[in-house]
Amino acid sequence: MSGSGTGTEAGAQAARSRAVAVLRVRSQALAVAVLPAAGAVILLAGGPTGHLPGTVWDLARWVLTPLAVLVLLAAAGVALVVARARPAVSPTVPIAEAAAPELYRMVRDLADRLDVPAPSAIALTPDCDSWLEDRTHPAHGPPPAEEHGVTAAAGRHPDGAATPVLVIGSPFLWWMRVGELRAVLAPVVAGTGPSAHPDIAAARRFVRGLDAAVAVASAPRRGPVFRAVLAGVGWAARVLLRGCRGHAAEMERSVAAAAAERAQAVDYGLRIVAQEQVGLAYAGWDRLLTRVALPAWRMGRWPSRLNAGVVSALTELSRRDRLAEGFASRLGERPACDLLEEPGAVDEAASLLAARLFHGGPAEPGPNWSPVHWSDYPEEVVDRKWRTDAARLHRVLDVLRVRPAADGAAPVSDGPSLSRVLDHLTNPDPDPAAEPVPPTAPTPPAGPGPAPEDEDLADTTARSAALAARLSAELAREEAAASPRPAAPSTAPGNAAAPAAHDPVALWDDRALPLFPLQPPRTARELLADHITAMVCCAAMDTAGAVPGLDWLDGPVLLVGGERAADLSPQVLALIEDGDPAALRLWLARQGIRPEKPVRLV
């Protein structure tokens, strides 16, 4: 314990020394600003007293005095912008103490055991991370403790400074047990001690103010004079940031090291197990967002119980990795979400905020942005997604004036059928009524041997590329024609359980949403594969009795005879890339799917 205490004190001392170095940059900037004024005062005082007589000194007084005034005005303007600019605040779901008294009690007990001041409030972030965030800037309104209904004594350091807000990753609350969450939060809560030191707090305010001033100066403004003034402010703020960036980074590292050292005395053995759960939660959360939530978001629906879904996803992941027996005992313990009075309401608010951050959805539910429960996900998301994609595919085929080829095996139907797609991508004889498709490579001369096969492959490849390009253009037009996103409201999204007089979510600019896009835009070939897969699934549902399903780790799946059709993707890729429908047709016949039958579209 003595060694740990020594390490903690050394880390805190290093953080304080770096904070002093940051404040020294501020003092040096102030000295540079007042230096011309000091020289002007000396020159002005030297004239009447007779110490600096002569024309040269008079000229120096006339030149330096206006310059000193201009420098002081510029310095005052920069200082005003730095002091009043609003630093960036993370979008979170604030949790009032009345909505989670046991969670607040656990955090305070942890702070008492660590001998540090308790955080002023608690908020949730829809991500797998936890941190402390200072929200005591004058532009942010009242201190967080008063905003969230926390008593002043609980949210303040003994010297009177307000402590930061504790931001907890919402997946941790639902997946971790109470003891594991306590162990994970120990080094985070321990950071309130160094954070409340006057020098460290002042250094952080200065750096955050400079960063906010740069953001203000970079924002688009009207008027050349205003832009010129802000350009000067931005230049000065960037110079100061470069001067203190290294010291600020070392200060934060020292604060983190001191907090980690202090937290080692709390639940050390449990922290090792808890850190394993952090990595597992991150993996399951990422799969749930990219495979399950993203398809719903793209069609205007948002799953309202994402955090409950991550429990199912991680349970499935542990089962597939043959770890279920090891996790069975911990799953019998009390989950951390039981520390909330209304976990469902908090989960819904965090789920809506996740949709805003990762996809750029509206701030409130509406006609084209409605919640969906997990029990309704297969019918309202999976089925609708497949039929919407299939309808888009056939609209493009209509533009190309594509009709299914008559092969004598089945009657030709003018309706939207899978055969229409297969024939277009594999029939070597183009439809005379269809638009010509430019080849992607020079056509080889006809003759015996492999040349005709190469010509057929080039033709089918060109057809796939042309269809993929048209699908991309059609999807882009649909997205461009979508209604504009409504402005952000003045209250936290879905935060019925934790009303606040000042909403942190309103303090960040949502014009750049999504802040954290989950996936890059899909390529044309990927879009074509998705649409053909959707058409196959529609044919399976309408002709073979298949049903849509949900896999917690892989998202939408097709269930044929109660079993997941896991081998469909290779057959679709063979059709697109090689122009070979044999494997897909064999798969369709094996499943009892009739491609010539029309399907129901949206």
Coordinates of C-alpha atoms in Angstrom, one line a residue:
M1 CA 0.0 0.0 0.0
S2 CA 2.9 2.4 0.7
G3 CA 4.3 1.8 -2.7
S4 CA 0.9 2.4 -4.3
G5 CA 0.5 5.6 -2.3
T6 CA 3.9 6.8 -3.4
G7 CA 3.1 6.1 -7.0
T8 CA -0.2 7.9 -6.7
E9 CA 1.5 11.0 -5.2
A10 CA 4.2 11.0 -7.8
G11 CA 1.6 10.9 -10.6
A12 CA -0.4 13.7 -9.0
Q13 CA 2.7 15.8 -8.6
A14 CA 3.6 15.2 -12.3
A15 CA 0.1 16.2 -13.3
R16 CA 0.3 19.4 -11.2
S17 CA 3.7 20.3 -12.7
R18 CA 2.4 19.9 -16.2
A19 CA -0.6 22.0 -15.3
V20 CA 1.7 24.7 -14.1
A21 CA 3.5 24.5 -17.5
V22 CA 0.2 25.0 -19.3
L23 CA -0.6 28.0 -17.2
R24 CA 2.8 29.4 -17.8
V25 CA 2.0 29.5 -21.5
R26 CA -1.1 31.6 -20.6
S27 CA 1.0 33.9 -18.5
Q28 CA 3.6 34.3 -21.3
A29 CA 0.8 35.2 -23.7
L30 CA -0.5 37.8 -21.2
A31 CA 3.1 39.2 -20.8
V32 CA 3.4 39.5 -24.6
A33 CA 0.1 41.3 -24.7
V34 CA 0.9 43.9 -22.0
L35 CA 4.5 44.4 -23.1
P36 CA 3.7 47.2 -25.6
A37 CA 1.5 48.8 -23.0
A38 CA 4.3 48.8 -20.5
G39 CA 6.6 50.4 -22.9
A40 CA 4.0 53.1 -23.8
V41 CA 3.5 53.9 -20.1
I42 CA 7.3 54.3 -19.7
L43 CA 7.5 56.7 -22.7
L44 CA 4.4 58.7 -21.6
A45 CA 5.7 59.0 -18.1
G46 CA 9.2 60.0 -19.3
G47 CA 8.0 63.0 -21.2
P48 CA 6.5 65.2 -18.4
T49 CA 9.3 64.3 -16.0
G50 CA 12.0 65.3 -18.4
H51 CA 13.8 62.0 -18.5
L52 CA 13.0 61.2 -22.2
P53 CA 13.1 64.6 -24.0
G54 CA 13.6 65.1 -27.7
T55 CA 11.9 64.5 -31.0
V56 CA 12.9 60.9 -31.2
W57 CA 11.2 60.0 -27.9
D58 CA 8.1 62.0 -29.0
L59 CA 7.9 60.1 -32.2
A60 CA 8.3 56.8 -30.3
R61 CA 5.4 57.9 -28.0
W62 CA 3.2 58.6 -30.9
V63 CA 3.9 55.3 -32.6
L64 CA 3.9 53.0 -29.5
T65 CA 0.9 54.3 -27.7
P66 CA -1.7 53.5 -30.5
L67 CA 0.1 50.2 -31.1
A68 CA -0.2 49.3 -27.4
V69 CA -3.9 50.1 -27.4
L70 CA -4.5 48.0 -30.5
V71 CA -2.6 45.0 -28.9
L72 CA -4.5 45.3 -25.7
L73 CA -7.9 45.4 -27.6
A74 CA -6.9 42.4 -29.6
A75 CA -5.7 40.5 -26.5
A76 CA -8.9 41.4 -24.7
G77 CA -11.0 40.2 -27.7
V78 CA -9.1 36.9 -27.8
A79 CA -9.4 36.4 -24.1
L80 CA -13.2 37.1 -24.3
V81 CA -13.7 34.6 -27.0
V82 CA -11.6 32.0 -25.2
A83 CA -13.5 32.6 -21.9
R84 CA -17.0 32.6 -23.5
A85 CA -16.7 30.0 -26.3
R86 CA -18.6 26.9 -25.4
P87 CA -16.3 23.8 -25.2
A88 CA -17.5 20.7 -26.9
V89 CA -19.8 18.5 -24.7
S90 CA -20.4 14.9 -25.4
P91 CA -24.0 14.0 -26.3
T92 CA -25.2 11.8 -23.4
V93 CA -28.4 10.8 -21.7
P94 CA -28.4 12.5 -18.2
I95 CA -29.5 10.3 -15.3
A96 CA -31.2 12.0 -12.4
E97 CA -30.5 10.7 -8.9
A98 CA -34.2 10.0 -8.5
A99 CA -34.0 7.7 -11.6
A100 CA -31.0 5.7 -10.2
P101 CA -30.6 6.2 -6.5
E102 CA -28.7 2.9 -6.1
L103 CA -26.3 3.7 -8.9
Y104 CA -25.5 7.1 -7.3
R105 CA -25.1 5.4 -3.9
M106 CA -22.7 2.9 -5.4
V107 CA -20.6 5.6 -7.0
R108 CA -20.5 7.6 -3.8
D109 CA -19.4 4.6 -1.8
L110 CA -16.7 4.0 -4.4
A111 CA -15.6 7.6 -4.1
D112 CA -15.5 7.4 -0.3
R113 CA -13.4 4.2 -0.5
L114 CA -11.0 5.9 -2.9
D115 CA -10.9 9.0 -0.7
V116 CA -11.9 11.3 -3.6
P117 CA -14.9 13.6 -4.2
A118 CA -17.9 12.0 -5.8
P119 CA -18.8 13.0 -9.3
S120 CA -21.4 15.8 -9.6
A121 CA -23.8 13.8 -11.8
I122 CA -24.0 10.6 -13.9
A123 CA -24.8 10.3 -17.6
L124 CA -24.9 7.5 -20.1
T125 CA -23.2 7.3 -23.5
P126 CA -24.3 4.8 -26.2
D127 CA -20.7 3.4 -26.5
C128 CA -18.3 1.1 -24.7
D129 CA -16.4 3.7 -22.8
S130 CA -16.5 5.7 -19.6
W131 CA -14.9 9.0 -18.6
L132 CA -15.2 12.1 -16.5
E133 CA -16.4 15.3 -18.3
D134 CA -16.2 18.8 -16.9
R135 CA -19.4 20.8 -17.6
T136 CA -18.8 23.8 -15.4
H137 CA -18.0 26.3 -18.2
P138 CA -20.0 29.5 -17.7
A139 CA -21.5 29.2 -21.2
H140 CA -23.0 25.8 -20.2
G141 CA -25.3 27.2 -17.6
P142 CA -25.7 26.0 -14.0
P143 CA -23.3 23.4 -12.5
P144 CA -24.2 19.8 -13.3
A145 CA -24.9 19.0 -9.7
E146 CA -27.9 21.4 -9.5
E147 CA -29.1 20.3 -13.0
H148 CA -29.4 16.7 -12.2
G149 CA -31.0 17.1 -8.8
V150 CA -27.8 16.2 -6.8
T151 CA -27.1 17.9 -3.5
A152 CA -24.4 20.5 -3.6
A153 CA -22.3 18.7 -1.0
A154 CA -22.3 15.5 -3.1
G155 CA -21.1 17.2 -6.3
R156 CA -18.4 19.5 -5.0
H157 CA -14.8 19.3 -3.9
P158 CA -14.0 20.4 -0.3
D159 CA -12.4 23.5 -1.8
G160 CA -15.7 24.5 -3.4
A161 CA -14.9 23.5 -7.0
A162 CA -17.6 21.5 -8.9
T163 CA -16.6 17.9 -9.7
P164 CA -17.0 16.5 -13.2
V165 CA -19.8 14.4 -14.5
L166 CA -19.3 10.6 -14.7
V167 CA -20.2 9.3 -18.2
I168 CA -20.8 5.5 -18.3
G169 CA -21.1 3.4 -21.4
S170 CA -24.7 2.1 -21.5
P171 CA -23.7 -1.4 -22.8
F172 CA -21.7 -1.8 -19.6
L173 CA -24.8 -1.4 -17.4
W174 CA -26.8 -4.1 -19.2
W175 CA -24.0 -6.7 -19.7
M176 CA -21.9 -6.3 -16.6
R177 CA -22.8 -7.4 -13.1
V178 CA -22.9 -4.8 -10.3
G179 CA -19.5 -5.8 -8.9
E180 CA -17.9 -5.7 -12.4
L181 CA -19.3 -2.3 -13.1
R182 CA -17.9 -1.0 -9.8
A183 CA -14.5 -2.4 -10.6
V184 CA -14.5 -0.8 -14.1
L185 CA -15.6 2.6 -12.7
A186 CA -13.0 2.6 -9.9
P187 CA -10.1 4.2 -12.0
V188 CA -12.5 6.6 -13.6
V189 CA -14.0 7.8 -10.3
A190 CA -10.5 8.1 -8.9
G191 CA -9.8 10.8 -11.5
T192 CA -12.1 13.2 -9.6
G193 CA -9.3 13.8 -7.1
P194 CA -6.7 15.3 -9.5
S195 CA -9.5 16.9 -11.6
A196 CA -10.5 19.1 -8.6
H197 CA -7.0 20.5 -8.1
P198 CA -7.0 24.2 -8.8
D199 CA -4.0 24.2 -11.1
I200 CA -5.2 21.2 -13.1
A201 CA -8.8 22.5 -13.3
A202 CA -7.5 25.9 -14.5
A203 CA -5.2 24.3 -17.1
R204 CA -8.1 22.2 -18.5
R205 CA -10.4 25.2 -18.7
F206 CA -7.7 27.1 -20.6
V207 CA -7.1 24.3 -23.1
R208 CA -10.8 23.7 -23.6
G209 CA -11.4 27.4 -24.1
L210 CA -8.6 27.5 -26.8
D211 CA -10.1 24.5 -28.5
A212 CA -13.6 26.1 -28.5
A213 CA -12.2 29.4 -29.8
V214 CA -10.6 27.6 -32.7
A215 CA -14.0 26.0 -33.5
V216 CA -15.8 29.3 -33.3
A217 CA -13.2 30.9 -35.6
S218 CA -13.6 28.0 -38.1
A219 CA -17.4 28.3 -38.3
P220 CA -18.8 29.9 -41.5
R221 CA -19.7 33.5 -40.9
R222 CA -21.1 36.3 -42.9
G223 CA -19.3 39.6 -43.5
P224 CA -15.6 40.1 -44.4
V225 CA -14.9 42.2 -41.3
F226 CA -16.3 39.6 -39.0
R227 CA -14.4 36.8 -40.8
A228 CA -11.2 38.8 -40.6
V229 CA -11.6 39.3 -36.8
L230 CA -12.3 35.7 -36.2
A231 CA -9.4 34.6 -38.4
G232 CA -7.1 36.6 -36.1
V233 CA -8.7 35.0 -33.0
G234 CA -8.3 31.6 -34.5
W235 CA -4.6 32.2 -35.4
A236 CA -3.9 33.3 -31.8
A237 CA -5.7 30.4 -30.3
R238 CA -3.9 27.9 -32.6
V239 CA -0.5 29.4 -31.6
L240 CA -1.3 29.0 -27.9
L241 CA -2.6 25.5 -28.4
R242 CA 0.6 24.5 -30.1
G243 CA 2.5 26.0 -27.2
C244 CA 0.7 24.0 -24.5
R245 CA -0.3 20.8 -26.4
G246 CA 2.6 18.7 -25.2
H247 CA 2.2 19.8 -21.6
A248 CA -1.6 19.2 -21.7
A249 CA -1.1 15.7 -23.1
E250 CA 1.5 14.8 -20.4
M251 CA -0.8 16.3 -17.7
E252 CA -3.7 14.0 -18.8
R253 CA -1.4 11.0 -18.9
S254 CA -0.2 11.7 -15.4
V255 CA -3.8 12.2 -14.1
A256 CA -4.8 8.8 -15.6
A257 CA -1.7 7.1 -14.1
A258 CA -2.4 8.6 -10.7
A259 CA -6.1 7.5 -10.9
A260 CA -5.1 4.0 -11.9
E261 CA -2.6 3.7 -9.1
R262 CA -5.2 4.9 -6.6
A263 CA -7.9 2.5 -7.9
Q264 CA -5.6 -0.6 -7.6
A265 CA -6.6 -0.9 -3.9
V266 CA -10.3 -1.4 -4.9
D267 CA -11.5 -4.8 -6.2
Y268 CA -8.2 -5.6 -7.8
G269 CA -9.0 -9.2 -8.6
L270 CA -12.4 -8.4 -9.9
R271 CA -11.0 -5.7 -12.2
I272 CA -9.1 -8.3 -14.2
V273 CA -12.4 -10.2 -14.9
A274 CA -14.2 -6.9 -15.5
Q275 CA -11.7 -5.9 -18.2
E276 CA -12.3 -9.1 -20.1
Q277 CA -16.0 -8.2 -20.1
V278 CA -15.2 -4.7 -21.5
G279 CA -13.6 -6.3 -24.5
L280 CA -16.4 -8.7 -24.9
A281 CA -19.0 -6.0 -24.6
Y282 CA -17.3 -3.9 -27.3
A283 CA -17.2 -6.8 -29.7
G284 CA -20.9 -7.6 -29.2
W285 CA -21.9 -3.9 -29.3
D286 CA -20.1 -3.4 -32.6
R287 CA -21.8 -6.5 -34.2
L288 CA -25.2 -5.5 -32.9
L289 CA -24.9 -1.9 -34.4
T290 CA -23.5 -2.9 -37.8
R291 CA -25.4 -6.1 -38.4
V292 CA -28.8 -5.5 -36.6
A293 CA -29.3 -1.8 -35.9
L294 CA -27.9 -0.4 -39.2
P295 CA -30.4 -2.2 -41.5
A296 CA -33.3 -0.8 -39.4
W297 CA -31.9 2.7 -39.3
R298 CA -31.5 2.8 -43.1
M299 CA -35.2 2.2 -43.5
G300 CA -36.4 4.7 -40.9
R301 CA -36.8 2.4 -37.9
W302 CA -34.7 2.4 -34.8
P303 CA -34.6 -0.6 -32.3
S304 CA -35.7 0.8 -29.0
R305 CA -33.9 -1.7 -26.8
L306 CA -30.3 -1.8 -28.1
N307 CA -28.8 -2.4 -24.7
A308 CA -31.1 -5.3 -24.0
G309 CA -30.2 -6.6 -27.4
V310 CA -26.5 -6.5 -26.6
V311 CA -27.1 -9.0 -23.8
S312 CA -28.7 -11.4 -26.2
A313 CA -25.9 -10.8 -28.7
L314 CA -23.1 -11.4 -26.1
T315 CA -24.9 -14.5 -24.8
E316 CA -25.1 -15.9 -28.3
L317 CA -21.4 -15.0 -28.9
S318 CA -20.3 -16.8 -25.8
R319 CA -22.5 -19.8 -26.8
R320 CA -20.9 -20.0 -30.2
D321 CA -17.4 -19.7 -28.7
R322 CA -18.3 -22.5 -26.3
L323 CA -17.9 -20.2 -23.3
A324 CA -21.5 -20.4 -22.2
E325 CA -20.7 -22.7 -19.2
G326 CA -18.1 -20.2 -17.9
F327 CA -20.5 -17.3 -18.2
A328 CA -23.5 -19.1 -16.7
S329 CA -22.4 -18.4 -13.1
R330 CA -21.9 -14.7 -13.7
L331 CA -25.2 -14.3 -15.5
G332 CA -26.9 -15.5 -12.3
E333 CA -25.6 -12.4 -10.5
R334 CA -27.4 -9.1 -10.4
P335 CA -27.0 -7.1 -13.6
A336 CA -25.9 -3.4 -13.2
C337 CA -29.0 -2.2 -15.1
D338 CA -31.0 -3.1 -11.9
L339 CA -29.5 0.0 -10.4
L340 CA -31.8 2.0 -12.6
E341 CA -35.4 2.6 -11.5
E342 CA -36.7 2.4 -15.1
P343 CA -34.2 0.5 -17.3
G344 CA -36.6 0.4 -20.2
A345 CA -37.0 4.2 -20.5
V346 CA -33.2 4.7 -20.2
D347 CA -32.5 2.1 -22.8
E348 CA -34.9 3.7 -25.2
A349 CA -33.3 7.1 -24.7
A350 CA -29.8 5.7 -25.2
S351 CA -31.0 3.7 -28.3
L352 CA -32.4 6.9 -29.9
L353 CA -29.2 8.8 -29.1
A354 CA -27.1 5.9 -30.7
A355 CA -29.2 6.2 -33.9
R356 CA -28.4 10.0 -34.0
L357 CA -24.7 9.5 -33.4
F358 CA -24.0 6.5 -35.6
H359 CA -26.5 7.1 -38.4
G360 CA -27.7 10.7 -38.2
G361 CA -31.3 10.0 -37.4
P362 CA -33.8 12.7 -36.2
A363 CA -33.9 13.6 -32.5
E364 CA -37.5 12.5 -32.0
P365 CA -39.7 9.7 -33.3
G366 CA -41.9 10.6 -36.3
P367 CA -43.9 9.1 -39.2
N368 CA -40.7 8.1 -41.0
W369 CA -38.6 7.5 -37.9
S370 CA -40.4 5.1 -35.5
P371 CA -39.2 2.7 -32.8
V372 CA -39.3 -1.1 -33.3
H373 CA -39.3 -3.8 -30.6
W374 CA -37.2 -6.9 -31.0
S375 CA -40.3 -9.1 -31.3
D376 CA -41.5 -7.2 -34.3
Y377 CA -38.0 -6.8 -35.9
P378 CA -38.3 -9.8 -38.3
E379 CA -41.7 -8.8 -39.7
E380 CA -41.3 -5.0 -39.7
V381 CA -37.6 -4.6 -40.6
V382 CA -36.3 -7.8 -42.2
D383 CA -39.4 -8.6 -44.4
R384 CA -39.9 -4.9 -45.3
K385 CA -36.2 -4.5 -46.2
W386 CA -36.1 -7.5 -48.5
R387 CA -39.3 -6.5 -50.3
T388 CA -38.2 -2.8 -50.6
D389 CA -34.8 -3.9 -52.2
A390 CA -36.6 -6.4 -54.5
A391 CA -39.0 -3.6 -55.6
R392 CA -36.0 -1.3 -56.4
L393 CA -34.3 -4.1 -58.3
H394 CA -37.4 -4.6 -60.5
R395 CA -37.9 -0.9 -61.1
V396 CA -34.4 -0.8 -62.5
L397 CA -35.2 -3.8 -64.7
D398 CA -38.3 -2.0 -65.9
V399 CA -36.1 0.9 -66.9
L400 CA -33.9 -1.5 -68.8
R401 CA -37.0 -3.0 -70.4
V402 CA -36.0 -6.5 -69.3
R403 CA -38.4 -9.5 -69.7
P404 CA -37.8 -13.1 -68.6
A405 CA -36.7 -15.4 -71.3
A406 CA -39.0 -18.2 -72.4
D407 CA -37.2 -21.5 -72.0
G408 CA -40.2 -23.8 -72.4
A409 CA -39.8 -25.2 -68.9
A410 CA -42.3 -22.8 -67.3
P411 CA -44.7 -20.2 -68.5
V412 CA -43.4 -16.7 -68.8
S413 CA -44.8 -14.2 -66.3
D414 CA -44.7 -10.4 -66.5
G415 CA -44.8 -10.1 -62.8
P416 CA -41.7 -9.5 -60.5
S417 CA -40.1 -12.9 -60.4
L418 CA -36.6 -14.2 -59.6
S419 CA -36.4 -15.7 -63.0
R420 CA -36.5 -12.3 -64.5
V421 CA -33.3 -11.4 -62.6
L422 CA -31.5 -14.7 -63.3
D423 CA -32.3 -14.6 -67.0
H424 CA -31.0 -11.0 -67.4
L425 CA -27.7 -11.8 -65.7
T426 CA -27.1 -15.1 -67.4
N427 CA -28.8 -15.2 -70.8
P428 CA -26.1 -14.7 -73.5
D429 CA -28.6 -13.4 -76.1
P430 CA -29.6 -9.9 -75.2
D431 CA -33.2 -8.8 -75.3
P432 CA -33.7 -6.8 -78.5
A433 CA -36.1 -4.5 -76.6
A434 CA -33.6 -3.8 -73.8
E435 CA -31.1 -1.0 -73.8
P436 CA -27.6 -1.9 -75.1
V437 CA -25.0 -2.6 -72.4
P438 CA -21.5 -1.4 -73.2
P439 CA -18.9 -4.2 -72.7
T440 CA -16.2 -3.8 -70.1
A441 CA -13.5 -5.3 -72.3
P442 CA -12.9 -5.7 -76.0
T443 CA -14.9 -8.6 -77.5
P444 CA -12.7 -11.5 -78.6
P445 CA -13.2 -12.9 -82.1
A446 CA -15.7 -15.7 -82.5
G447 CA -14.4 -19.2 -83.2
P448 CA -13.8 -22.6 -81.7
G449 CA -12.2 -23.1 -78.3
P450 CA -12.5 -20.8 -75.2
A451 CA -13.2 -17.6 -77.1
P452 CA -17.0 -17.9 -77.1
E453 CA -16.9 -18.6 -73.4
D454 CA -14.8 -15.5 -72.7
E455 CA -17.3 -13.5 -74.8
D456 CA -20.2 -14.8 -72.8
L457 CA -18.4 -14.0 -69.5
A458 CA -17.6 -10.5 -70.6
D459 CA -21.2 -10.0 -71.6
T460 CA -22.6 -11.2 -68.2
T461 CA -20.0 -9.2 -66.3
A462 CA -21.0 -6.1 -68.2
R463 CA -24.7 -6.8 -67.5
S464 CA -23.9 -7.2 -63.7
A465 CA -21.9 -4.0 -63.7
A466 CA -24.6 -2.0 -65.6
L467 CA -27.3 -3.3 -63.2
A468 CA -25.2 -2.5 -60.2
A469 CA -24.5 1.1 -61.4
R470 CA -28.2 1.7 -62.1
L471 CA -29.1 0.4 -58.6
S472 CA -26.5 2.8 -57.0
A473 CA -28.0 5.7 -59.0
E474 CA -31.5 4.8 -58.0
L475 CA -30.6 4.4 -54.3
A476 CA -28.8 7.8 -54.4
R477 CA -31.9 9.5 -55.9
E478 CA -34.0 8.0 -53.2
E479 CA -31.7 9.2 -50.4
A480 CA -31.5 12.7 -52.0
A481 CA -35.3 12.9 -52.2
A482 CA -35.7 12.0 -48.5
S483 CA -37.2 14.6 -46.3
P484 CA -34.7 16.9 -44.5
R485 CA -33.8 16.0 -41.0
P486 CA -35.8 18.1 -38.4
A487 CA -33.9 20.4 -36.0
A488 CA -32.8 19.1 -32.7
P489 CA -35.2 19.8 -29.8
S490 CA -34.4 21.6 -26.7
T491 CA -34.7 18.5 -24.5
A492 CA -32.8 15.3 -24.3
P493 CA -34.0 12.6 -26.6
G494 CA -36.4 10.3 -24.9
N495 CA -35.3 11.4 -21.5
A496 CA -38.6 11.1 -19.7
A497 CA -36.9 9.6 -16.6
A498 CA -34.3 12.4 -16.2
P499 CA -35.6 15.9 -17.1
A500 CA -33.0 18.6 -16.9
A501 CA -33.1 22.3 -17.0
H502 CA -30.1 22.5 -19.3
D503 CA -29.7 19.8 -21.9
P504 CA -26.1 18.8 -22.8
V505 CA -27.3 17.3 -26.1
A506 CA -28.3 20.8 -27.3
L507 CA -24.7 22.0 -26.8
W508 CA -23.3 20.0 -29.7
D509 CA -23.8 20.8 -33.4
D510 CA -25.8 18.0 -35.0
R511 CA -25.4 19.4 -38.5
A512 CA -22.4 17.1 -39.0
L513 CA -24.3 13.9 -38.1
P514 CA -23.5 11.1 -38.1
L515 CA -20.6 11.8 -35.9
F516 CA -19.4 8.2 -36.0
P517 CA -20.5 6.4 -39.2
L518 CA -20.5 2.7 -38.7
Q519 CA -19.6 1.6 -42.2
P520 CA -18.3 3.2 -45.4
P521 CA -20.7 3.5 -48.3
R522 CA -21.5 0.2 -50.0
T523 CA -20.0 -0.4 -53.4
A524 CA -22.1 -1.0 -56.5
R525 CA -21.3 -4.7 -56.5
E526 CA -22.2 -5.0 -52.8
L527 CA -25.5 -3.3 -53.5
L528 CA -26.3 -5.7 -56.3
A529 CA -25.5 -8.7 -54.1
D530 CA -27.8 -7.3 -51.4
H531 CA -30.7 -6.8 -53.9
I532 CA -30.4 -10.2 -55.5
T533 CA -30.3 -11.8 -52.0
A534 CA -33.4 -9.9 -51.1
M535 CA -35.1 -11.1 -54.2
V536 CA -34.2 -14.7 -53.4
C537 CA -35.5 -14.3 -49.9
C538 CA -38.8 -12.9 -51.1
A539 CA -39.2 -15.8 -53.5
A540 CA -38.5 -18.2 -50.6
M541 CA -41.1 -16.6 -48.4
D542 CA -43.8 -16.5 -51.1
T543 CA -43.2 -19.9 -52.7
A544 CA -41.5 -22.1 -50.1
G545 CA -43.0 -21.0 -46.8
A546 CA -39.7 -19.5 -45.5
V547 CA -39.9 -16.7 -42.9
P548 CA -37.7 -13.8 -42.0
G549 CA -35.6 -14.1 -38.8
L550 CA -33.1 -12.2 -36.6
D551 CA -29.6 -13.4 -35.7
W552 CA -28.2 -11.3 -32.8
L553 CA -24.7 -11.3 -34.3
D554 CA -25.4 -11.4 -38.1
G555 CA -28.7 -9.5 -38.4
P556 CA -31.4 -10.4 -40.9
V557 CA -31.5 -14.1 -41.8
L558 CA -33.8 -16.4 -43.8
L559 CA -35.3 -19.3 -42.0
V560 CA -36.3 -22.2 -44.2
G561 CA -38.1 -25.0 -42.4
G562 CA -37.0 -23.5 -39.1
E563 CA -33.3 -23.6 -40.0
R564 CA -31.1 -20.7 -41.0
A565 CA -30.2 -20.6 -44.7
A566 CA -26.5 -19.9 -44.2
D567 CA -25.2 -21.0 -47.6
L568 CA -26.9 -18.4 -49.8
S569 CA -24.2 -15.8 -50.1
P570 CA -21.7 -17.9 -52.1
Q571 CA -24.3 -18.8 -54.6
V572 CA -25.3 -15.2 -55.2
L573 CA -21.6 -14.2 -55.6
A574 CA -21.1 -16.9 -58.1
L575 CA -23.9 -15.5 -60.2
I576 CA -22.7 -11.9 -60.0
E577 CA -19.0 -12.5 -60.5
D578 CA -18.9 -15.5 -62.8
G579 CA -22.3 -15.3 -64.4
D580 CA -22.9 -18.9 -63.4
P581 CA -26.5 -19.5 -62.1
A582 CA -26.1 -23.3 -61.8
A583 CA -25.2 -23.3 -58.1
L584 CA -28.0 -20.8 -57.2
R585 CA -30.6 -22.7 -59.2
L586 CA -29.5 -26.0 -57.5
W587 CA -29.8 -24.3 -54.2
L588 CA -33.3 -23.0 -55.1
A589 CA -34.5 -26.4 -56.2
R590 CA -33.1 -28.0 -53.0
Q591 CA -35.1 -25.5 -50.9
G592 CA -38.2 -25.9 -52.9
I593 CA -38.2 -22.3 -54.2
R594 CA -39.9 -21.6 -57.5
P595 CA -38.1 -18.7 -59.2
E596 CA -40.7 -18.3 -62.0
K597 CA -43.5 -17.4 -59.6
P598 CA -44.2 -13.7 -59.0
V599 CA -43.5 -12.3 -55.6
R600 CA -45.1 -9.7 -53.4
L601 CA -43.3 -6.3 -53.3
V602 CA -43.7 -3.3 -51.1

